[in-house]
CSV table of C-alpha atoms and ligand atoms in Angstrom, one decimal:
chain,number,residue,atom,x,y,z
A,7,MET,CA,0.0,0.0,0.0
A,8,ILE,CA,1.5,3.3,-1.0
A,9,GLY,CA,1.3,6.1,1.5
A,10,ALA,CA,2.2,9.7,0.7
A,11,PRO,CA,5.1,11.1,2.7
A,12,THR,CA,3.9,13.3,5.6
A,13,HIS,CA,6.9,15.6,5.7
A,14,ILE,CA,9.8,16.8,3.6
A,15,SER,CA,12.7,14.7,4.7
A,16,ASP,CA,16.2,16.0,5.0
A,17,ARG,CA,17.4,12.6,6.2
A,18,ILE,CA,16.9,10.8,2.9
A,19,LYS,CA,20.1,10.4,0.9
A,20,VAL,CA,19.9,9.3,-2.7
A,21,SER,CA,22.5,8.6,-5.4
A,22,PHE,CA,21.9,8.1,-9.1
A,23,GLU,CA,23.5,5.8,-11.5
A,24,PHE,CA,23.8,6.6,-15.2
A,25,PHE,CA,25.3,4.8,-18.2
A,26,PRO,CA,27.5,6.5,-20.7
A,27,PRO,CA,25.4,7.5,-23.8
A,28,LYS,CA,26.1,5.9,-27.2
A,29,THR,CA,24.7,8.5,-29.6
A,30,ARG,CA,24.4,12.3,-29.7
A,31,GLU,CA,20.6,12.0,-29.2
A,32,ASN,CA,21.1,9.8,-26.1
A,33,GLU,CA,23.7,12.2,-24.9
A,34,GLY,CA,21.2,15.1,-25.1
A,35,ALA,CA,18.7,13.0,-23.2
A,36,LEU,CA,21.2,12.2,-20.5
A,37,TRP,CA,22.2,15.8,-19.9
A,38,HIS,CA,18.5,16.8,-19.7
A,39,THR,CA,18.0,14.0,-17.1
A,40,ILE,CA,21.1,15.1,-15.1
A,41,GLU,CA,19.9,18.7,-15.1
A,42,ARG,CA,16.5,17.7,-13.7
A,43,LEU,CA,17.9,15.2,-11.1
A,44,SER,CA,20.6,17.6,-9.9
A,45,ALA,CA,17.9,19.7,-8.3
A,46,LEU,CA,17.4,16.9,-5.8
A,47,GLN,CA,20.9,17.3,-4.6
A,48,PRO,CA,22.0,13.7,-4.7
A,49,ASP,CA,24.7,12.5,-2.4
A,50,PHE,CA,26.6,11.5,-5.5
A,51,VAL,CA,26.0,10.3,-9.1
A,52,SER,CA,27.8,7.5,-10.8
A,53,VAL,CA,28.6,6.4,-14.4
A,54,THR,CA,28.9,2.7,-15.3
A,55,TYR,CA,31.8,1.1,-17.1
A,56,GLY,CA,30.8,-1.2,-19.9
A,57,ALA,CA,31.8,-4.9,-19.7
A,58,GLY,CA,35.6,-5.3,-19.7
A,59,GLY,CA,36.1,-1.5,-20.4
A,60,SER,CA,34.0,-1.4,-23.6
A,61,THR,CA,32.8,2.0,-22.7
A,62,GLN,CA,36.1,3.3,-21.2
A,63,ASP,CA,36.3,6.4,-23.4
A,64,ARG,CA,32.6,7.3,-23.1
A,65,THR,CA,32.6,6.7,-19.3
A,66,LEU,CA,35.6,9.0,-18.9
A,67,ALA,CA,34.1,11.6,-21.2
A,68,THR,CA,30.8,11.6,-19.2
A,69,LEU,CA,32.7,11.8,-15.9
A,70,ARG,CA,34.8,14.7,-17.1
A,71,ARG,CA,31.8,16.6,-18.3
A,72,LEU,CA,30.0,16.0,-15.0
A,73,ALA,CA,33.0,17.2,-13.1
A,74,GLN,CA,33.4,20.3,-15.3
A,75,ARG,CA,29.8,21.3,-15.7
A,76,THR,CA,28.1,20.4,-12.4
A,77,ASP,CA,28.9,20.7,-8.7
A,78,LEU,CA,27.7,17.1,-8.1
A,79,ALA,CA,29.9,14.6,-6.4
A,80,VAL,CA,30.8,12.1,-9.1
A,81,ALA,CA,31.8,8.4,-9.0
A,82,GLY,CA,33.3,6.4,-11.9
A,83,HIS,CA,32.6,2.7,-12.1
A,84,LEU,CA,35.8,0.7,-12.9
A,85,THR,CA,36.2,-3.0,-13.6
A,86,CYS,CA,39.3,-5.2,-13.6
A,87,VAL,CA,38.2,-8.1,-15.8
A,88,GLY,CA,40.4,-8.8,-18.8
A,89,LYS,CA,42.9,-6.0,-18.0
A,90,THR,CA,46.4,-5.9,-16.5
A,91,ARG,CA,46.9,-4.0,-13.2
A,92,ALA,CA,48.8,-1.3,-15.1
A,93,GLU,CA,45.9,-0.8,-17.5
A,94,VAL,CA,43.3,-0.5,-14.7
A,95,ASP,CA,45.6,1.8,-12.7
A,96,GLU,CA,46.0,4.1,-15.7
A,97,VAL,CA,42.2,4.5,-15.9
A,98,ALA,CA,42.0,5.2,-12.2
A,99,ARG,CA,44.7,7.9,-12.6
A,100,ASP,CA,42.7,9.4,-15.5
A,101,TYR,CA,39.7,9.5,-13.2
A,102,ALA,CA,41.8,11.2,-10.5
A,103,ALA,CA,43.2,13.7,-13.0
A,104,ALA,CA,39.7,14.6,-14.1
A,105,GLY,CA,38.8,15.4,-10.5
A,106,ILE,CA,36.9,12.1,-9.9
A,107,ALA,CA,37.6,11.1,-6.3
A,108,ARG,CA,35.0,8.4,-6.0
A,109,ILE,CA,35.1,5.0,-7.6
A,110,VAL,CA,32.6,2.1,-7.7
A,111,ALA,CA,35.2,-0.8,-7.9
A,112,LEU,CA,34.0,-4.0,-9.5
A,113,ARG,CA,35.4,-7.2,-10.9
A,114,GLY,CA,33.2,-7.2,-14.0
A,115,ASP,CA,32.1,-10.2,-16.0
A,116,PRO,CA,33.9,-11.9,-19.0
A,117,PRO,CA,32.0,-12.0,-22.3
A,118,VAL,CA,29.5,-14.9,-22.3
A,119,GLN,CA,31.5,-16.9,-24.8
A,120,ASP,CA,34.6,-16.9,-22.5
A,121,GLY,CA,32.8,-18.8,-19.8
A,122,ARG,CA,33.8,-18.5,-16.2
A,123,TYR,CA,35.7,-15.6,-14.8
A,124,GLN,CA,39.5,-16.0,-14.8
A,125,PRO,CA,41.7,-13.2,-13.6
A,126,HIS,CA,44.1,-11.7,-16.1
A,127,PRO,CA,47.5,-13.2,-15.4
A,128,ASP,CA,48.9,-9.7,-14.7
A,129,GLY,CA,45.6,-8.4,-13.4
A,130,TYR,CA,43.7,-7.9,-10.2
A,131,ARG,CA,42.4,-11.2,-8.8
A,132,ASP,CA,39.0,-9.9,-7.8
A,133,ALA,CA,37.2,-6.8,-6.6
A,134,ALA,CA,38.8,-6.9,-3.2
A,135,ASP,CA,42.3,-7.0,-4.8
A,136,LEU,CA,41.2,-4.1,-7.0
A,137,VAL,CA,40.1,-2.0,-4.0
A,138,ALA,CA,43.5,-2.6,-2.4
A,139,GLY,CA,45.3,-1.5,-5.6
A,140,LEU,CA,43.2,1.6,-6.0
A,141,MET,CA,43.9,2.6,-2.4
A,142,ARG,CA,47.6,2.4,-3.2
A,143,ILE,CA,47.1,5.0,-6.0
A,144,GLU,CA,45.0,7.5,-4.1
A,145,ASP,CA,42.6,7.8,-1.1
A,146,PHE,CA,39.6,7.3,-3.3
A,147,ASP,CA,36.1,7.1,-1.8
A,148,ILE,CA,35.3,3.6,-2.9
A,149,SER,CA,32.0,1.8,-3.2
A,150,VAL,CA,31.7,-2.0,-3.9
A,151,ALA,CA,28.9,-4.3,-5.0
A,152,ALA,CA,26.8,-6.4,-2.6
A,153,TYR,CA,24.4,-9.2,-3.5
A,154,PRO,CA,21.4,-9.6,-1.1
A,155,GLU,CA,20.6,-13.0,-2.8
A,156,GLY,CA,24.2,-14.0,-3.3
A,157,HIS,CA,26.4,-13.6,-6.4
A,158,PRO,CA,25.7,-16.5,-8.8
A,159,GLU,CA,29.4,-17.6,-8.6
A,160,SER,CA,29.6,-17.6,-4.8
A,161,ALA,CA,30.0,-21.0,-3.0
A,162,SER,CA,27.4,-19.9,-0.4
A,163,LEU,CA,25.7,-16.8,1.1
A,164,GLU,CA,28.3,-16.9,3.9
A,165,ALA,CA,31.2,-17.0,1.4
A,166,ASP,CA,29.7,-14.1,-0.5
A,167,LEU,CA,29.4,-12.1,2.8
A,168,ASP,CA,33.1,-12.9,3.5
A,169,ASN,CA,34.0,-11.6,0.1
A,170,LEU,CA,32.0,-8.4,0.8
A,171,LYS,CA,33.9,-8.1,4.1
A,172,ARG,CA,37.2,-8.4,2.3
A,173,LYS,CA,36.3,-5.6,-0.1
A,174,LEU,CA,35.4,-3.3,2.8
A,175,ASP,CA,38.5,-4.3,4.8
A,176,ALA,CA,40.6,-3.4,1.8
A,177,GLY,CA,39.3,0.2,2.0
A,178,ALA,CA,35.8,0.4,0.5
A,179,ARG,CA,33.6,2.8,2.4
A,180,ARG,CA,30.2,1.5,1.4
A,181,ALA,CA,28.5,-1.2,-0.6
A,182,ILE,CA,25.6,-0.8,-3.1
A,183,THR,CA,23.4,-3.8,-3.7
A,184,GLN,CA,22.3,-5.5,-6.8
A,185,PHE,CA,18.6,-4.9,-7.5
A,186,PHE,CA,15.9,-6.9,-5.6
A,187,PHE,CA,12.1,-6.6,-5.5
A,188,GLU,CA,11.1,-7.7,-2.0
A,189,PRO,CA,12.0,-5.5,1.0
A,190,GLU,CA,12.6,-8.6,3.1
A,191,THR,CA,15.4,-9.7,0.7
A,192,TYR,CA,17.3,-6.6,1.6
A,193,LEU,CA,16.3,-6.5,5.3
A,194,ARG,CA,17.3,-10.2,5.9
A,195,PHE,CA,20.6,-9.5,4.1
A,196,MET,CA,21.3,-6.6,6.3
A,197,ASP,CA,20.6,-8.8,9.4
A,198,ARG,CA,23.1,-11.3,8.1
A,199,ALA,CA,25.7,-8.6,7.2
A,200,ARG,CA,25.5,-7.0,10.6
A,201,ALA,CA,25.7,-10.4,12.3
A,202,ALA,CA,28.8,-11.0,10.3
A,203,GLY,CA,30.4,-7.9,11.7
A,204,ILE,CA,29.9,-5.6,8.7
A,205,THR,CA,29.2,-2.1,9.9
A,206,ALA,CA,29.7,-0.1,6.7
A,207,PRO,CA,26.6,1.4,4.9
A,208,ILE,CA,25.0,-1.0,2.5
A,209,VAL,CA,22.8,1.1,0.2
A,210,PRO,CA,19.9,-0.7,-1.5
A,211,GLY,CA,20.1,-0.5,-5.3
A,212,ILE,CA,16.6,0.3,-6.7
A,213,LEU,CA,15.8,-0.6,-10.3
A,214,PRO,CA,12.5,0.7,-11.8
A,215,VAL,CA,11.3,-2.0,-14.1
A,216,THR,CA,10.2,-0.5,-17.4
A,217,ASN,CA,11.0,-3.5,-19.6
A,218,PHE,CA,10.1,-6.6,-17.8
A,219,LYS,CA,11.7,-9.0,-20.4
A,220,THR,CA,15.1,-7.3,-20.2
A,221,VAL,CA,15.0,-7.3,-16.4
A,222,GLN,CA,14.0,-11.0,-16.4
A,223,GLU,CA,17.1,-11.8,-18.5
A,224,PHE,CA,19.4,-9.6,-16.5
A,225,ALA,CA,18.1,-11.1,-13.2
A,226,ARG,CA,18.8,-14.6,-14.5
A,227,ARG,CA,22.4,-13.7,-15.1
A,228,CYS,CA,23.0,-11.8,-11.8
A,229,GLY,CA,21.1,-14.2,-9.5
A,230,ALA,CA,18.3,-11.8,-8.5
A,231,SER,CA,14.9,-13.5,-8.2
A,232,ILE,CA,11.8,-12.2,-9.8
A,233,PRO,CA,8.7,-12.7,-7.6
A,234,GLY,CA,5.6,-14.2,-9.2
A,235,TRP,CA,3.6,-11.1,-8.4
A,236,LEU,CA,6.0,-8.9,-10.4
A,237,ALA,CA,5.7,-11.2,-13.5
A,238,ARG,CA,1.9,-11.1,-13.2
A,239,THR,CA,1.9,-7.4,-12.8
A,240,PHE,CA,3.6,-6.9,-16.3
A,241,GLU,CA,1.5,-9.6,-18.0
A,242,GLY,CA,-0.1,-8.5,-21.3
A,243,LEU,CA,1.8,-5.1,-21.3
A,244,ASP,CA,4.5,-5.9,-23.8
A,245,GLU,CA,3.0,-3.5,-26.3
A,246,ASP,CA,1.9,-0.9,-23.8
A,247,PRO,CA,5.0,1.1,-22.7
A,248,ALA,CA,2.9,4.0,-21.2
A,249,THR,CA,1.1,1.7,-18.7
A,250,ARG,CA,4.4,-0.1,-18.0
A,251,GLU,CA,5.9,3.2,-17.0
A,252,LEU,CA,3.1,3.9,-14.5
A,253,ILE,CA,3.5,0.5,-13.0
A,254,ALA,CA,7.3,0.7,-12.9
A,255,ALA,CA,7.0,3.9,-10.8
A,256,THR,CA,4.4,2.4,-8.6
A,257,VAL,CA,6.4,-0.8,-7.9
A,258,ALA,CA,9.6,1.1,-7.2
A,259,VAL,CA,7.9,3.6,-5.0
A,260,ASP,CA,6.2,0.9,-3.0
A,261,LEU,CA,9.5,-0.9,-2.4
A,262,CYS,CA,11.2,2.3,-1.3
A,263,LEU,CA,8.4,3.3,1.0
A,264,LYS,CA,8.4,-0.1,2.6
A,265,LEU,CA,12.2,0.1,3.1
A,266,ARG,CA,11.8,3.7,4.4
A,267,ALA,CA,9.2,2.4,7.0
A,268,GLN,CA,11.9,0.0,8.2
A,269,GLY,CA,14.3,2.9,8.8
A,270,VAL,CA,16.3,2.8,5.5
A,271,THR,CA,17.4,6.3,4.6
A,272,ASP,CA,19.9,5.8,1.7
A,273,PHE,CA,18.9,4.7,-1.8
A,274,HIS,CA,20.9,4.2,-5.0
A,275,ILE,CA,18.7,4.5,-8.0
A,276,TYR,CA,19.5,2.8,-11.3
A,277,THR,CA,18.1,5.7,-13.3
A,278,LEU,CA,18.2,4.1,-16.8
A,279,ASN,CA,19.3,7.7,-17.8
A,280,ARG,CA,15.7,8.9,-17.5
A,281,ALA,CA,14.4,11.5,-15.1
A,282,GLU,CA,10.7,10.8,-14.6
A,283,LEU,CA,10.8,7.5,-12.7
A,284,THR,CA,13.6,8.6,-10.4
A,285,LEU,CA,11.8,11.9,-9.8
A,286,ALA,CA,8.7,10.1,-8.9
A,287,ILE,CA,10.5,7.8,-6.5
A,288,CYS,CA,12.4,10.6,-4.8
A,289,HIS,CA,9.3,12.8,-4.6
A,290,MET,CA,7.4,10.0,-2.8
A,291,LEU,CA,10.3,9.5,-0.4
A,292,GLY,CA,9.8,13.1,0.5
A,293,LEU,CA,12.7,14.7,-1.4
A,294,ARG,CA,12.2,18.0,-3.0
A,295,SER,CA,14.3,20.1,-5.4
A,296,GLY,CA,16.6,22.7,-3.8
A,297,ALA,CA,14.2,25.5,-4.6
A,298,ALA,CA,11.2,23.6,-3.1
A,299,ARG,CA,13.2,22.8,0.0
A,300,ARG,CA,14.1,26.4,0.5
A,301,ARG,CA,10.4,27.4,0.0
A,302,HIS,CA,9.4,24.8,2.5
A,303,ARG,CA,11.9,26.0,5.1
A,304,CYS,CA,10.8,29.6,4.7
A,305,GLN,CA,7.2,28.6,5.1
A,306,GLY,CA,8.2,26.6,8.2
A,307,GLU,CA,10.0,29.6,9.6
A,308,GLU,CA,7.1,31.9,8.9
A,309,THR,CA,4.7,29.6,10.6
A,310,ALA,CA,7.1,29.3,13.6
A,311,SER,CA,7.3,33.2,13.9
A,312,GLN,CA,3.5,33.5,13.6
A,313,THR,CA,3.0,31.1,16.4
A,314,ALA,CA,5.8,32.5,18.6
B,9,FAD,P1,33.7,-9.8,-6.6
B,9,FAD,O1,33.4,-9.0,-5.4
B,9,FAD,O2,35.2,-10.0,-7.0
B,9,FAD,O3,33.0,-11.2,-6.5
B,9,FAD,C1,32.4,-11.9,-7.5
B,9,FAD,C2,32.1,-13.3,-7.1
B,9,FAD,O4,33.3,-14.1,-6.9
B,9,FAD,C3,31.4,-13.5,-5.7
B,9,FAD,O5,30.6,-14.6,-5.7
B,9,FAD,C4,32.5,-13.7,-4.7
B,9,FAD,O6,32.0,-14.3,-3.6
B,9,FAD,C5,33.4,-14.5,-5.6
B,9,FAD,N1,34.8,-14.3,-5.2
B,9,FAD,C6,35.5,-13.1,-5.3
B,9,FAD,N2,36.8,-13.3,-4.9
B,9,FAD,C7,36.9,-14.6,-4.6
B,9,FAD,C8,38.0,-15.4,-4.2
B,9,FAD,N3,39.2,-14.9,-4.0
B,9,FAD,N4,37.8,-16.7,-4.0
B,9,FAD,C9,36.6,-17.3,-4.2
B,9,FAD,N5,35.5,-16.6,-4.6
B,9,FAD,C10,35.7,-15.3,-4.8
B,9,FAD,N6,29.6,-4.5,-14.1
B,9,FAD,C11,30.2,-3.8,-15.1
B,9,FAD,O7,30.8,-4.4,-16.0
B,9,FAD,N7,30.3,-2.4,-15.1
B,9,FAD,C12,29.7,-1.7,-14.1
B,9,FAD,O8,29.7,-0.5,-14.1
B,9,FAD,C13,29.0,-2.4,-13.1
B,9,FAD,N8,28.4,-1.7,-12.1
B,9,FAD,C14,27.8,-2.4,-11.0
B,9,FAD,C15,27.2,-1.7,-10.0
B,9,FAD,C16,26.6,-2.4,-8.9
B,9,FAD,C17,26.0,-1.6,-7.8
B,9,FAD,C18,26.5,-3.8,-8.9
B,9,FAD,C19,25.8,-4.5,-7.8
B,9,FAD,C20,27.1,-4.5,-10.0
B,9,FAD,C21,27.8,-3.8,-11.0
B,9,FAD,N9,28.4,-4.5,-12.1
B,9,FAD,C22,29.0,-3.8,-13.1
B,9,FAD,C23,28.3,-6.0,-12.2
B,9,FAD,C24,29.5,-6.7,-11.6
B,9,FAD,O9,30.7,-6.4,-12.3
B,9,FAD,C25,29.2,-8.2,-11.6
B,9,FAD,O10,28.2,-8.5,-10.7
B,9,FAD,C26,30.4,-9.2,-11.4
B,9,FAD,O11,30.0,-10.5,-11.7
B,9,FAD,C27,31.0,-9.2,-10.0
B,9,FAD,O12,31.6,-8.1,-9.6
B,9,FAD,P2,32.0,-7.9,-8.1
B,9,FAD,O13,32.8,-6.6,-8.0
B,9,FAD,O14,30.9,-8.1,-7.2
B,9,FAD,O15,33.1,-9.1,-7.9
């Protein structure tokens, strides 16, 4: 059940994830999105790094532009799969030179035809090793990935938590989760993480589902489960993107409000480079643009002075 927020919350912290655009048209759309979402004063925004560095140049170009043209805190994703340490370090140094002090450090996945992940003979072994290497370059603010339902390659949920702990012990400051659709999935994971002695923030990753078929395929690969109710919700809507949009917002808002009711205050939103869904989610969490916040504060102050 969706309930409207009763007050404007200054406690909610959001971060937004974008992917580097491929075409000029997509680039225009992304900058329009960034302009609209900046007004919500996110804690930081991040830009993904395509499998094995396939978007390296576009990621760096997007990061540079964000650093030059906005006052947002910016994080660059960086993977180590298929690269030597020296190659990965060079990208990290490029980030630093562009003024990017935050990194989302990831192992990455090999191309499907290459089968199971094998570290490059001269490369970082895994994400924990990558974090340690990055910390030797600079005191980056590093985030890492966490998997509430376990990474598909992990031997067990406990082994996966041990791996998360290694990444945090190596210097990462927070984890961001893979997407999930049931609040209990995240809440149970948090209980297990805290019981395992992990104290760092673990921010839930929120994915608004606009294309159910794509998400189904993605979930199959990353080990996230799709609840039956979600599949039923999108039944018969393959040719109806407008209705899918409305439902995507409703489902994501519902998840966030349930998490909020359990005391969760930080959210990382996979924006899909689009503003509306993220704006809807943030609005329902009680976030307002900078201008609206100021207006709200002034009104609050006026009311206070009238009643004094
Ligand atoms: P790791 O933490 O290294 O772990 C991967 C698996 O291997 C886990 O099961 C772990 O338990 C196991 N493992 C690790 N080390 C060892 C060891 N020494 N011995 C035994 N088992 C071990 N991918 C991209 O290509 N680009 C992106 O921009 C990107 N952004 C992402 C952002 C977020 C928030 C998330 C959640 C994922 C992102 N990914 C991205 C996907 C990520 O690259 C994949 O999920 C990848 O399969 C694992 O990366 P990792 O950093 O979690 O790996």
